[in-house]
Short mmCIF file of C-alpha atoms and ligand atoms in Angstrom, two decimals:
data_model
loop_
_atom_site.label_atom_id
_atom_site.label_comp_id
_atom_site.label_asym_id
_atom_site.label_seq_id
_atom_site.Cartn_x
_atom_site.Cartn_y
_atom_site.Cartn_z
CA UNK G 159 93.41 88.43 143.59
CA UNK G 160 95.68 87.29 140.78
CA UNK G 161 96.37 89.79 138.07
CA UNK G 162 94.23 89.32 134.97
CA UNK G 163 95.78 89.07 131.55
CA UNK G 164 94.66 91.93 129.30
CA UNK G 165 93.60 90.40 126.02
CA UNK G 166 94.21 92.39 122.88
CA UNK G 167 93.36 91.78 119.26
CA UNK G 168 96.11 89.87 117.46
CA UNK G 169 98.63 91.96 115.56
CA UNK G 170 97.30 92.97 112.17
CA UNK G 171 93.66 92.38 113.13
CA UNK G 172 91.22 94.98 114.38
CA UNK G 173 87.69 95.53 115.53
CA UNK G 174 85.37 97.50 113.31
CA UNK G 175 83.30 99.25 115.93
CA UNK G 176 80.27 101.51 115.73
CA UNK G 177 79.91 104.05 114.25
CA UNK G 178 82.47 102.81 111.67
CA UNK G 179 80.57 99.54 111.32
CA UNK G 180 77.57 101.55 110.10
CA UNK G 181 79.77 103.02 107.40
CA UNK G 182 81.04 99.55 106.53
CA UNK G 183 77.51 98.18 106.26
CA UNK G 184 76.48 101.05 104.05
CA UNK G 185 79.56 100.50 101.87
CA UNK G 186 78.86 96.80 101.50
CA UNK G 187 75.16 97.36 100.88
CA UNK G 188 76.01 99.88 98.16
CA UNK G 189 78.19 97.24 96.51
CA UNK G 190 75.31 94.77 96.62
CA UNK G 191 72.95 97.33 95.10
CA UNK G 192 75.29 98.31 92.28
CA UNK G 193 76.48 94.77 91.52
CA UNK G 194 72.94 93.38 91.49
CA UNK G 195 71.91 96.13 89.08
CA UNK G 196 74.50 94.56 86.75
CA UNK G 197 72.93 91.15 87.38
CA UNK G 198 75.70 89.84 89.61
CA UNK G 199 74.63 87.55 92.48
CA UNK G 200 76.40 86.79 95.71
CA UNK G 201 78.34 83.64 96.42
CA UNK G 202 79.21 82.93 100.06
CA UNK G 203 82.41 80.99 100.29
CA UNK G 204 84.27 79.19 103.06
CA UNK G 205 87.02 81.05 104.83
CA UNK G 206 89.46 78.15 104.57
CA UNK G 207 90.34 75.80 101.77
CA UNK G 208 92.97 73.24 100.96
CA UNK G 209 96.35 74.94 100.78
CA UNK G 210 97.03 73.36 97.41
CA UNK G 211 94.05 75.21 95.88
CA UNK G 212 95.81 78.52 96.53
CA UNK G 213 99.24 77.19 95.62
CA UNK G 214 97.90 75.99 92.29
CA UNK G 215 95.85 79.05 91.37
CA UNK G 216 97.56 82.05 92.91
CA UNK G 217 100.95 80.52 92.17
CA UNK G 218 103.66 79.06 94.36
CA UNK G 219 106.13 81.79 93.41
CA UNK G 220 103.94 84.66 94.54
CA UNK G 221 104.50 86.47 97.84
CA UNK G 222 101.02 85.48 98.89
CA UNK G 223 101.63 81.76 98.68
CA UNK G 224 105.33 81.66 99.44
CA UNK G 225 105.23 83.71 102.63
CA UNK G 226 101.89 85.29 103.50
CA UNK G 227 99.47 82.42 104.04
CA UNK G 228 98.20 81.15 107.35
CA UNK G 229 98.42 77.41 106.84
CA UNK G 230 98.11 74.55 109.26
CA UNK G 231 97.52 70.82 109.18
CA UNK G 232 93.92 70.00 109.96
CA UNK G 233 93.19 67.03 112.13
CA UNK G 234 91.55 64.39 110.03
CA UNK G 235 87.79 64.63 110.43
CA UNK G 236 87.16 61.48 108.45
CA UNK G 237 86.27 58.31 110.29
CA UNK G 238 88.00 56.41 107.52
CA UNK G 239 91.31 55.45 109.05
CA UNK G 240 93.00 55.27 105.68
CA UNK G 241 92.14 58.89 104.87
CA UNK G 242 94.99 61.36 104.97
CA UNK G 243 95.42 62.50 108.51
CA UNK G 244 96.17 66.19 108.61
CA UNK G 245 95.59 67.77 105.21
CA UNK G 246 97.19 71.18 104.97
CA UNK G 247 94.57 73.92 104.96
CA UNK G 248 94.90 77.70 104.72
CA UNK G 249 92.91 80.73 105.67
CA UNK G 250 92.01 82.25 102.34
CA UNK G 251 94.34 85.03 101.19
CA UNK G 252 91.91 85.94 98.40
CA UNK G 253 88.66 84.52 97.08
CA UNK G 254 89.05 84.03 93.34
CA UNK G 255 90.49 80.55 93.88
CA UNK G 256 87.51 79.55 96.02
CA UNK G 257 85.11 80.97 93.46
CA UNK G 258 86.76 78.86 90.74
CA UNK G 259 86.66 75.80 92.97
CA UNK G 260 82.94 76.36 93.57
CA UNK G 261 82.29 76.98 89.86
CA UNK G 262 83.85 73.63 89.01
CA UNK G 263 82.44 71.72 91.96
CA UNK G 264 78.85 72.77 91.19
CA UNK G 265 79.09 72.44 87.42
CA UNK G 266 78.25 76.10 86.90
CA UNK G 267 79.59 75.97 83.35
CA UNK G 268 76.24 74.36 82.47
CA UNK G 269 74.31 77.44 83.58
CA UNK G 270 72.87 79.67 80.85
CA UNK G 271 74.80 82.80 79.90
CA UNK G 272 77.75 84.14 81.81
CA UNK G 273 78.06 83.28 85.47
CA UNK G 274 78.32 86.61 87.32
CA UNK G 275 79.23 86.32 90.98
CA UNK G 276 80.27 88.63 93.76
CA UNK G 277 81.54 87.97 97.26
CA UNK G 278 82.60 89.92 100.31
CA UNK G 279 84.39 89.04 103.48
CA UNK G 280 87.68 88.73 105.33
CA UNK G 281 90.96 87.61 103.77
CA UNK G 282 94.15 86.70 105.60
CA UNK G 283 97.74 87.48 104.72
CA UNK G 284 100.70 87.51 107.04
CA UNK G 285 102.14 90.88 106.04
CA UNK G 286 103.77 93.66 108.00
CA UNK G 287 100.83 95.60 109.45
CA UNK G 288 100.69 99.32 108.69
CA UNK G 289 98.12 101.89 107.65
CA UNK G 290 95.95 100.24 105.01
CA UNK G 291 97.67 96.87 105.40
CA UNK G 292 96.36 94.30 107.83
CA UNK G 293 96.63 90.58 108.39
CA UNK G 294 92.89 90.21 108.43
CA UNK G 295 91.48 92.57 105.85
CA UNK G 296 88.32 92.64 103.79
CA UNK G 297 87.61 92.40 100.12
CA UNK G 298 84.60 92.79 97.92
CA UNK G 299 85.10 91.03 94.64
CA UNK G 300 83.27 90.11 91.47
CA UNK G 301 83.93 87.50 88.80
CA UNK G 302 82.47 86.75 85.37
CA UNK G 303 82.92 83.23 84.07
CA UNK G 304 81.78 81.72 80.81
CA UNK G 305 82.60 80.91 77.23
CA UNK G 306 83.14 84.44 75.97
CA UNK G 307 86.14 86.69 76.44
CA UNK G 308 84.55 89.63 74.65
CA UNK G 309 86.20 92.92 75.62
CA UNK G 310 82.69 94.19 76.43
CA UNK G 311 82.74 91.88 79.45
CA UNK G 312 86.00 93.39 80.70
CA UNK G 313 84.57 96.84 80.11
CA UNK G 314 81.33 96.09 81.91
CA UNK G 315 83.18 94.76 84.92
CA UNK G 316 85.35 97.89 85.05
CA UNK G 317 82.36 100.17 84.48
CA UNK G 318 80.54 98.46 87.36
CA UNK G 319 83.54 98.94 89.62
CA UNK G 320 83.88 102.63 88.84
CA UNK G 321 80.11 103.13 89.17
CA UNK G 322 80.29 101.61 92.62
CA UNK G 323 83.21 103.84 93.61
CA UNK G 324 81.40 106.93 92.48
CA UNK G 325 78.22 105.79 94.26
CA UNK G 326 80.10 105.65 97.56
CA UNK G 327 81.86 108.96 96.98
CA UNK G 328 85.25 107.48 96.19
CA UNK G 329 85.89 109.85 93.33
CA UNK G 330 89.49 110.97 93.55
CA UNK G 331 90.71 107.75 92.01
CA UNK G 332 92.75 106.74 89.00
CA UNK G 333 92.02 103.65 86.97
CA UNK G 334 95.07 102.08 85.36
CA UNK G 335 94.70 99.47 82.67
CA UNK G 336 97.12 97.24 80.81
CA UNK G 337 97.22 94.09 78.75
CA UNK G 338 99.83 91.52 79.67
CA UNK G 339 99.35 89.15 76.75
CA UNK G 340 98.20 85.56 76.70
CA UNK G 341 99.71 82.10 76.41
CA UNK G 342 100.62 82.76 72.79
CA UNK G 343 102.68 85.89 73.24
CA UNK G 344 103.53 86.25 76.90
CA UNK G 345 106.06 83.41 77.17
CA UNK G 346 108.24 84.96 74.43
CA UNK G 347 107.96 88.37 76.01
CA UNK G 348 108.88 86.99 79.42
CA UNK G 349 111.98 85.36 77.90
CA UNK G 350 112.92 88.60 76.18
CA UNK G 351 112.42 90.49 79.41
CA UNK G 352 114.49 87.95 81.31
CA UNK G 353 117.32 88.25 78.80
CA UNK G 354 117.26 92.06 79.03
CA UNK G 355 117.11 91.94 82.81
CA UNK G 356 120.11 89.62 83.02
CA UNK G 357 122.13 92.29 81.25
CA UNK G 358 121.36 94.84 83.97
CA UNK G 359 121.24 92.41 86.87
CA UNK G 360 124.06 94.13 88.81
CA UNK G 361 122.13 97.36 88.98
CA UNK G 362 119.07 95.75 90.55
CA UNK G 363 118.22 94.99 94.18
CA UNK G 364 118.09 91.50 95.66
CA UNK G 365 114.33 91.05 95.19
CA UNK G 366 114.42 92.01 91.54
CA UNK G 367 117.52 89.89 90.96
CA UNK G 368 115.69 86.87 92.29
CA UNK G 369 112.61 87.67 90.21
CA UNK G 370 114.61 87.67 87.00
CA UNK G 371 114.60 83.91 87.34
CA UNK G 372 111.34 83.26 89.20
CA UNK G 373 108.96 85.84 87.72
CA UNK G 374 110.55 88.59 85.59
CA UNK G 375 107.22 90.38 85.07
CA UNK G 376 107.17 91.24 88.74
CA UNK G 377 110.30 93.33 88.31
CA UNK G 378 108.13 95.81 86.41
CA UNK G 379 106.14 96.23 89.61
CA UNK G 380 109.18 97.41 91.57
CA UNK G 381 108.79 100.62 93.54
CA UNK G 382 112.51 100.90 94.37
CA UNK G 383 113.67 104.37 93.25
CA UNK G 384 117.09 103.25 91.94
CA UNK G 385 115.48 100.68 89.66
CA UNK G 386 113.03 103.02 87.97
CA UNK G 387 115.34 104.36 85.31
CA UNK G 388 116.42 100.86 84.33
CA UNK G 389 112.86 99.56 84.19
CA UNK G 390 111.78 102.47 82.00
CA UNK G 391 114.12 101.21 79.28
CA UNK G 392 112.92 97.60 79.30
CA UNK G 393 110.93 96.25 76.36
CA UNK G 394 107.19 96.85 76.67
CA UNK G 395 104.71 94.02 76.30
CA UNK G 396 102.52 96.12 74.01
CA UNK G 397 105.34 96.02 71.47
CA UNK G 398 105.48 92.22 71.63
CA UNK G 399 101.88 91.12 72.02
CA UNK G 400 100.12 89.00 69.41
CA UNK G 401 97.45 90.40 67.10
CA UNK G 402 94.61 88.85 69.07
CA UNK G 403 95.78 90.42 72.34
CA UNK G 404 96.39 93.74 70.68
CA UNK G 405 92.92 93.75 69.17
CA UNK G 406 91.33 92.73 72.46
CA UNK G 407 93.02 95.62 74.25
CA UNK G 408 92.07 98.14 71.55
CA UNK G 409 88.42 97.02 71.76
CA UNK G 410 88.49 97.25 75.53
CA UNK G 411 89.61 100.87 75.33
CA UNK G 412 86.88 101.64 72.79
CA UNK G 413 84.31 100.03 75.06
CA UNK G 414 85.49 102.00 78.07
CA UNK G 415 85.14 105.23 76.10
CA UNK G 416 81.67 104.18 75.00
CA UNK G 417 80.74 103.72 78.64
CA UNK G 418 82.27 107.00 79.78
CA UNK G 419 84.93 105.35 81.93
CA UNK G 420 88.19 107.31 82.04
CA UNK G 421 91.43 105.42 82.42
CA UNK G 422 95.17 105.67 82.09
CA UNK G 423 97.34 103.08 80.44
CA UNK G 424 100.20 101.74 82.51
CA UNK G 425 102.41 99.23 80.73
CA UNK G 426 104.08 98.24 84.02
CA UNK G 427 100.87 97.08 85.63
CA UNK G 428 101.39 93.32 85.84
CA UNK G 429 99.71 92.48 89.18
CA UNK G 430 101.10 90.03 91.68
CA UNK G 431 99.08 86.96 90.90
CA UNK G 432 100.19 84.37 88.39
CA UNK G 433 96.83 83.70 86.85
CA UNK G 434 96.26 86.92 84.93
CA UNK G 435 96.15 87.12 81.13
CA UNK G 436 95.43 90.06 78.83
CA UNK G 437 93.47 92.72 80.71
CA UNK G 438 94.83 93.84 84.05
CA UNK G 439 93.67 96.87 85.98
CA UNK G 440 94.12 98.63 89.25
CA UNK G 441 92.50 101.60 90.94
CA UNK G 442 94.42 103.87 93.24
CA UNK G 443 92.84 106.39 95.58
CA UNK G 444 93.99 109.48 97.44
CA UNK G 445 94.70 109.81 101.13
CA UNK G 446 96.32 106.42 101.65
CA UNK G 447 100.03 107.05 101.42
CA UNK G 448 101.92 104.22 99.80
CA UNK G 449 99.16 101.65 100.43
CA UNK G 450 97.06 103.37 97.79
CA UNK G 451 95.69 100.54 95.63
CA UNK G 452 92.01 100.08 96.42
CA UNK G 453 91.25 97.51 93.76
CA UNK G 454 93.09 95.05 91.59
CA UNK G 455 91.72 92.91 88.85
CA UNK G 456 92.18 91.24 85.55
CA UNK G 457 91.34 88.51 83.14
CA UNK G 458 92.27 84.95 83.99
CA UNK G 459 91.30 82.74 81.05
CA UNK G 460 92.63 79.29 81.74
CA UNK G 461 92.44 79.39 85.53
CA UNK G 462 89.39 77.14 85.69
CA UNK G 463 91.13 74.63 83.46
CA UNK G 464 94.26 74.82 85.57
CA UNK G 465 92.10 73.73 88.50
CA UNK G 466 90.67 70.78 86.60
CA UNK G 467 87.53 72.38 85.19
CA UNK G 468 86.27 72.80 81.63
CA UNK G 469 87.76 75.48 79.32
CA UNK G 470 86.40 78.74 80.69
CA UNK G 471 87.12 82.45 80.29
CA UNK G 472 87.11 84.65 83.32
CA UNK G 473 87.65 88.16 84.58
CA UNK G 474 87.27 89.74 87.99
CA UNK G 475 88.46 92.19 90.57
CA UNK G 476 88.89 92.54 94.31
CA UNK G 477 88.33 95.78 96.16
CA UNK G 478 90.23 96.35 99.39
CA UNK G 479 87.39 97.43 101.64
CA UNK G 480 89.60 98.68 104.48
CA UNK G 481 91.51 101.01 102.20
CA UNK G 482 88.48 102.17 100.23
CA UNK G 483 86.72 103.14 103.45
CA UNK G 484 89.86 104.81 104.81
CA UNK G 485 90.05 106.90 101.67
CA UNK G 486 86.39 107.93 101.96
CA UNK G 487 86.96 108.88 105.59
CA UNK G 488 90.07 110.89 104.76
CA UNK G 489 88.24 112.76 102.01
CA UNK G 490 85.57 113.78 104.52
CA UNK G 491 83.02 112.94 101.85
CA UNK G 492 80.94 110.89 104.27
CA UNK G 493 77.32 109.98 103.73
CA UNK G 494 74.62 110.86 106.22
CA UNK G 495 73.93 107.53 107.86
CA UNK G 496 70.99 106.60 110.05
CA UNK G 497 71.57 106.83 113.79
CA UNK G 498 69.33 106.98 116.81
CA UNK G 499 66.02 108.60 115.88
CA UNK G 500 64.14 108.76 119.15
CA UNK G 501 65.04 108.63 122.81
CA UNK G 502 61.96 107.91 124.92
CA UNK G 503 62.11 110.02 128.05
CA UNK G 504 59.41 108.59 130.25
CA UNK G 505 58.64 110.05 133.65
CA UNK G 506 56.83 108.25 136.45
CA UNK G 507 55.99 104.59 136.58
CA UNK G 508 52.43 105.25 135.36
CA UNK G 509 53.92 106.43 132.03
CA UNK G 510 56.03 103.29 131.54
CA UNK G 511 53.43 100.97 129.91
CA UNK G 512 52.54 103.71 127.40
CA UNK G 513 56.25 104.24 126.70
CA UNK G 514 56.79 100.54 126.07
CA UNK G 515 53.79 100.32 123.73
CA UNK G 516 54.70 103.42 121.77
CA UNK G 517 58.35 102.37 121.47
CA UNK G 518 57.26 99.09 119.93
CA UNK G 519 55.15 100.91 117.35
CA UNK G 520 57.95 103.31 116.43
CA UNK G 521 60.38 100.44 116.00
CA UNK G 522 57.89 98.59 113.84
CA UNK G 523 57.71 101.70 111.69
CA UNK G 524 61.46 101.31 111.09
CA UNK G 525 62.76 103.93 113.49
CA UNK G 526 65.71 103.44 115.79
CA UNK G 527 64.48 103.96 119.34
CA UNK G 528 66.15 103.90 122.74
CA UNK G 529 63.94 103.18 125.75
CA UNK G 530 65.61 103.43 129.16
CA UNK G 531 64.80 100.40 131.28
CA UNK G 532 64.85 102.36 134.48
CA UNK G 533 63.21 105.58 135.51
CA UNK G 534 65.45 108.61 135.09
CA UNK G 535 65.30 112.21 136.19
CA UNK G 536 63.99 114.38 133.34
CA UNK G 537 67.16 116.40 132.98
CA UNK G 538 69.41 113.36 133.07
CA UNK G 539 67.21 111.72 130.49
CA UNK G 540 67.48 114.60 128.04
CA UNK G 541 71.19 114.80 128.66
CA UNK G 542 71.66 111.16 127.78
CA UNK G 543 69.45 111.58 124.70
CA UNK G 544 71.77 114.34 123.59
CA UNK G 545 74.93 112.37 124.25
CA UNK G 546 73.59 109.38 122.35
CA UNK G 547 73.04 111.65 119.37
CA UNK G 548 69.28 111.10 119.28
CA UNK G 549 67.47 113.37 116.88
CA UNK G 550 64.35 113.52 119.03
CA UNK G 551 63.33 113.04 122.60
CA UNK G 552 59.82 111.76 123.08
CA UNK G 553 58.54 112.92 126.43
CA UNK G 554 55.94 110.76 128.14
CA UNK G 555 54.73 111.83 131.59
CA UNK G 556 51.40 111.53 133.40
CA UNK G 557 50.00 114.52 131.46
CA UNK G 558 50.80 112.89 128.13
CA UNK G 559 49.31 109.59 129.22
CA UNK G 560 46.11 111.33 130.35
CA UNK G 561 45.65 113.45 127.20
CA UNK G 562 47.05 110.98 124.68
CA UNK G 563 49.23 113.76 123.23
CA UNK G 564 52.98 113.35 123.42
CA UNK G 565 55.76 115.88 123.41
CA UNK G 566 58.31 115.43 120.65
CA UNK G 567 61.39 117.54 121.13
CA UNK G 568 63.91 118.01 118.33
CA UNK G 569 67.23 118.08 120.12
CA UNK G 570 69.13 120.13 117.54
CA UNK G 571 67.03 123.25 118.08
CA UNK G 572 64.75 122.34 121.02
CA UNK G 573 61.72 122.76 118.75
CA UNK G 574 58.77 121.08 120.47
CA UNK G 575 55.47 119.65 119.24
CA UNK G 576 52.49 117.99 120.91
CA UNK G 577 51.25 115.11 118.80
CA UNK G 578 48.76 112.27 119.05
CA UNK G 579 50.09 108.77 118.54
CA UNK G 580 48.84 108.79 114.95
CA UNK G 581 50.38 112.20 114.20
CA UNK G 582 53.62 111.18 115.85
CA UNK G 583 54.07 108.09 113.69
CA UNK G 584 53.02 109.99 110.60
CA UNK G 585 55.43 112.83 111.32
CA UNK G 586 58.46 110.70 112.17
CA UNK G 587 57.99 108.41 109.22
CA UNK G 588 57.67 111.19 106.66
CA UNK G 589 60.54 113.04 108.28
CA UNK G 590 62.73 109.95 108.04
CA UNK G 591 61.87 109.43 104.41
CA UNK G 592 62.94 113.02 103.80
CA UNK G 593 66.29 112.89 105.57
CA UNK G 594 67.26 109.42 104.47
CA UNK G 595 66.26 109.61 100.84
P1 ATP O 109 99.39 95.45 97.46
O1 ATP O 109 100.29 95.65 96.29
O2 ATP O 109 98.92 96.71 98.06
O3 ATP O 109 99.95 94.48 98.45
P2 ATP O 109 98.02 93.28 96.22
O4 ATP O 109 98.45 93.33 94.82
O5 ATP O 109 98.63 92.31 97.16
O6 ATP O 109 98.08 94.75 96.86
P3 ATP O 109 95.45 92.10 95.58
O7 ATP O 109 95.86 90.74 95.95
O8 ATP O 109 95.26 92.44 94.16
O9 ATP O 109 96.43 93.15 96.28
O10 ATP O 109 94.13 92.49 96.38
C1 ATP O 109 93.24 93.51 95.93
C2 ATP O 109 93.12 94.64 96.92
O11 ATP O 109 93.03 94.14 98.25
C3 ATP O 109 94.32 95.56 96.97
O12 ATP O 109 94.26 96.53 95.95
C4 ATP O 109 94.18 96.19 98.34
O13 ATP O 109 93.25 97.25 98.30
C5 ATP O 109 93.59 95.07 99.16
N1 ATP O 109 94.62 94.43 99.99
C6 ATP O 109 95.54 93.50 99.64
N2 ATP O 109 96.29 93.14 100.69
C7 ATP O 109 95.82 93.85 101.75
C8 ATP O 109 96.17 93.92 103.14
N3 ATP O 109 97.11 93.16 103.67
N4 ATP O 109 95.48 94.79 103.93
C9 ATP O 109 94.49 95.56 103.42
N5 ATP O 109 94.11 95.53 102.14
C10 ATP O 109 94.77 94.69 101.31
MG1 MG O 110 100.21 92.40 98.49
#
C-alpha cells in the first residue's frame, strides 16, 4: 500500500470542536439576544468581495490591505466575452466594508430611522499565527447607519457591547475611548504630528519612520518600548480638535456615565483602519497576553459616501470572538451548558421498540438523548453513559416493558426512580427547566 498523506488544517486555521463549539454557539446566541434587545437585526454577508472594496474602505496604506489580504483573480463567470476576465477578489478581512456595500446596494438609506445591523462569521488575514491571532478568525460586529451622529448613538452601541460582555461573563475588561477628530480638524493635527515626528525621526524604529509619511497617527499605536517616551511628548489630538468634535466627545462621556458604562480615556487609541472619525474605542480583556484586544470600534461618518453612497453617518464595532472566548475560558467563568441528558440503556431485543419510541418522545420534549443502535451488556452500557457525560441513564429491560414503569438512574449519585412514561417526561422536563434556567 502507498503511504497516505496526512492532511492537516492550514496554518493559522483551526477546527472548533465539541465541546468548545457548544460554548461558541452559546456565545453567539447571547450576542443575538443582547443585540436584538437593542433592536439590531442580522445581516448575512458574502465571505468574498471585490478587492477594491476593501482597498477603498479599509485603506490601501493599512497593514490589512497592504499585506494581510487573501486576494486572487477570479475566473470570469460572465458569458459576455467583453467582460473583464479575472476581477481581483479577496476573502474578507473584516465586514464593515461589506455592510456599507450592502447598505448602498439595497438603498437602505431610505429605510425609516437608523439602520441597525449585526453580523457574525469568519474573517481572513494573513498574519503570523499565535495565541489569539489566526488567519481565519471570527468576528461579531454591529453597525448603526443613518442621518444622525448623536453621541447617544455612540453611547448606545458601547453600552450594548459592554452589556453583552457582562452577559457572557467577560467582566475583567477595560474599555478605552478616544476621539480622533473629523475632516475639519484631523488633517491639521496630522500635519502637526508629522512635523513633530520628523524632528524625532532618528529615535524611531523603521515602521514608525515609514508611518511618519504614510500614516502618522499609527505611530501613536506603537508598542515598541524605546518609542514610548517620545510618543508621550507628542501633541495630543484633544488639544487640537475643533469645537464640534470636542463637544461630541464631551457628550459621549456624559451619555456613558448616564448609562453606567465605565471607561478610560486613551488619547493614543487611533485604531488601524483609515475610515474612523471622532469616536474610537477598544476593549481589552485579561488572560490573553499581548493579543489582548477583544473589540475595536469607532465612528466612520463619510465611509458610505467614499464608497459612492449618499451622505451617511455611521458607527460600529467588531468583537474578536476567538479572543473573547479564550478570555472566558482562561477566567474559568464558564456557563453551565446543555450536554447529554439521557442515555437509553436498553436490554434485550424485546425492549428495543419501547426504547425507540420513548427516545423519540424525549427528544421531542427537547432533551438530548443517546440511543445505542446495538444491544449492549448492562454494565458496558452504564459505563458508556458515564463516559459520555450523560446526566441520566434510562434503563429499559423486559420488566420495564411489562410494567410500563422505567428506571431512571441519576449518574452523579446513582439515585434511582421508577417512573411511568408520563412521570418520566414530566420529571425530566421540569428538571431541565430548573438546571438550564
Ligand atoms: P490587533 O491590533 O490585535 O491586530 P486589529 O486592530 O487588527 O487588532 P480590528 O481590525 O479592529 O483588529 O478587529 C477587531 C477585533 O478582531 C480585534 O480587537 C481582535 O479581537 C480581533 N482580531 C483581529 N485580527 C485578528 C486575528 N488575526 N486573529 C484573531 N482575532 C483577531
Ligand atoms: Mg491587526
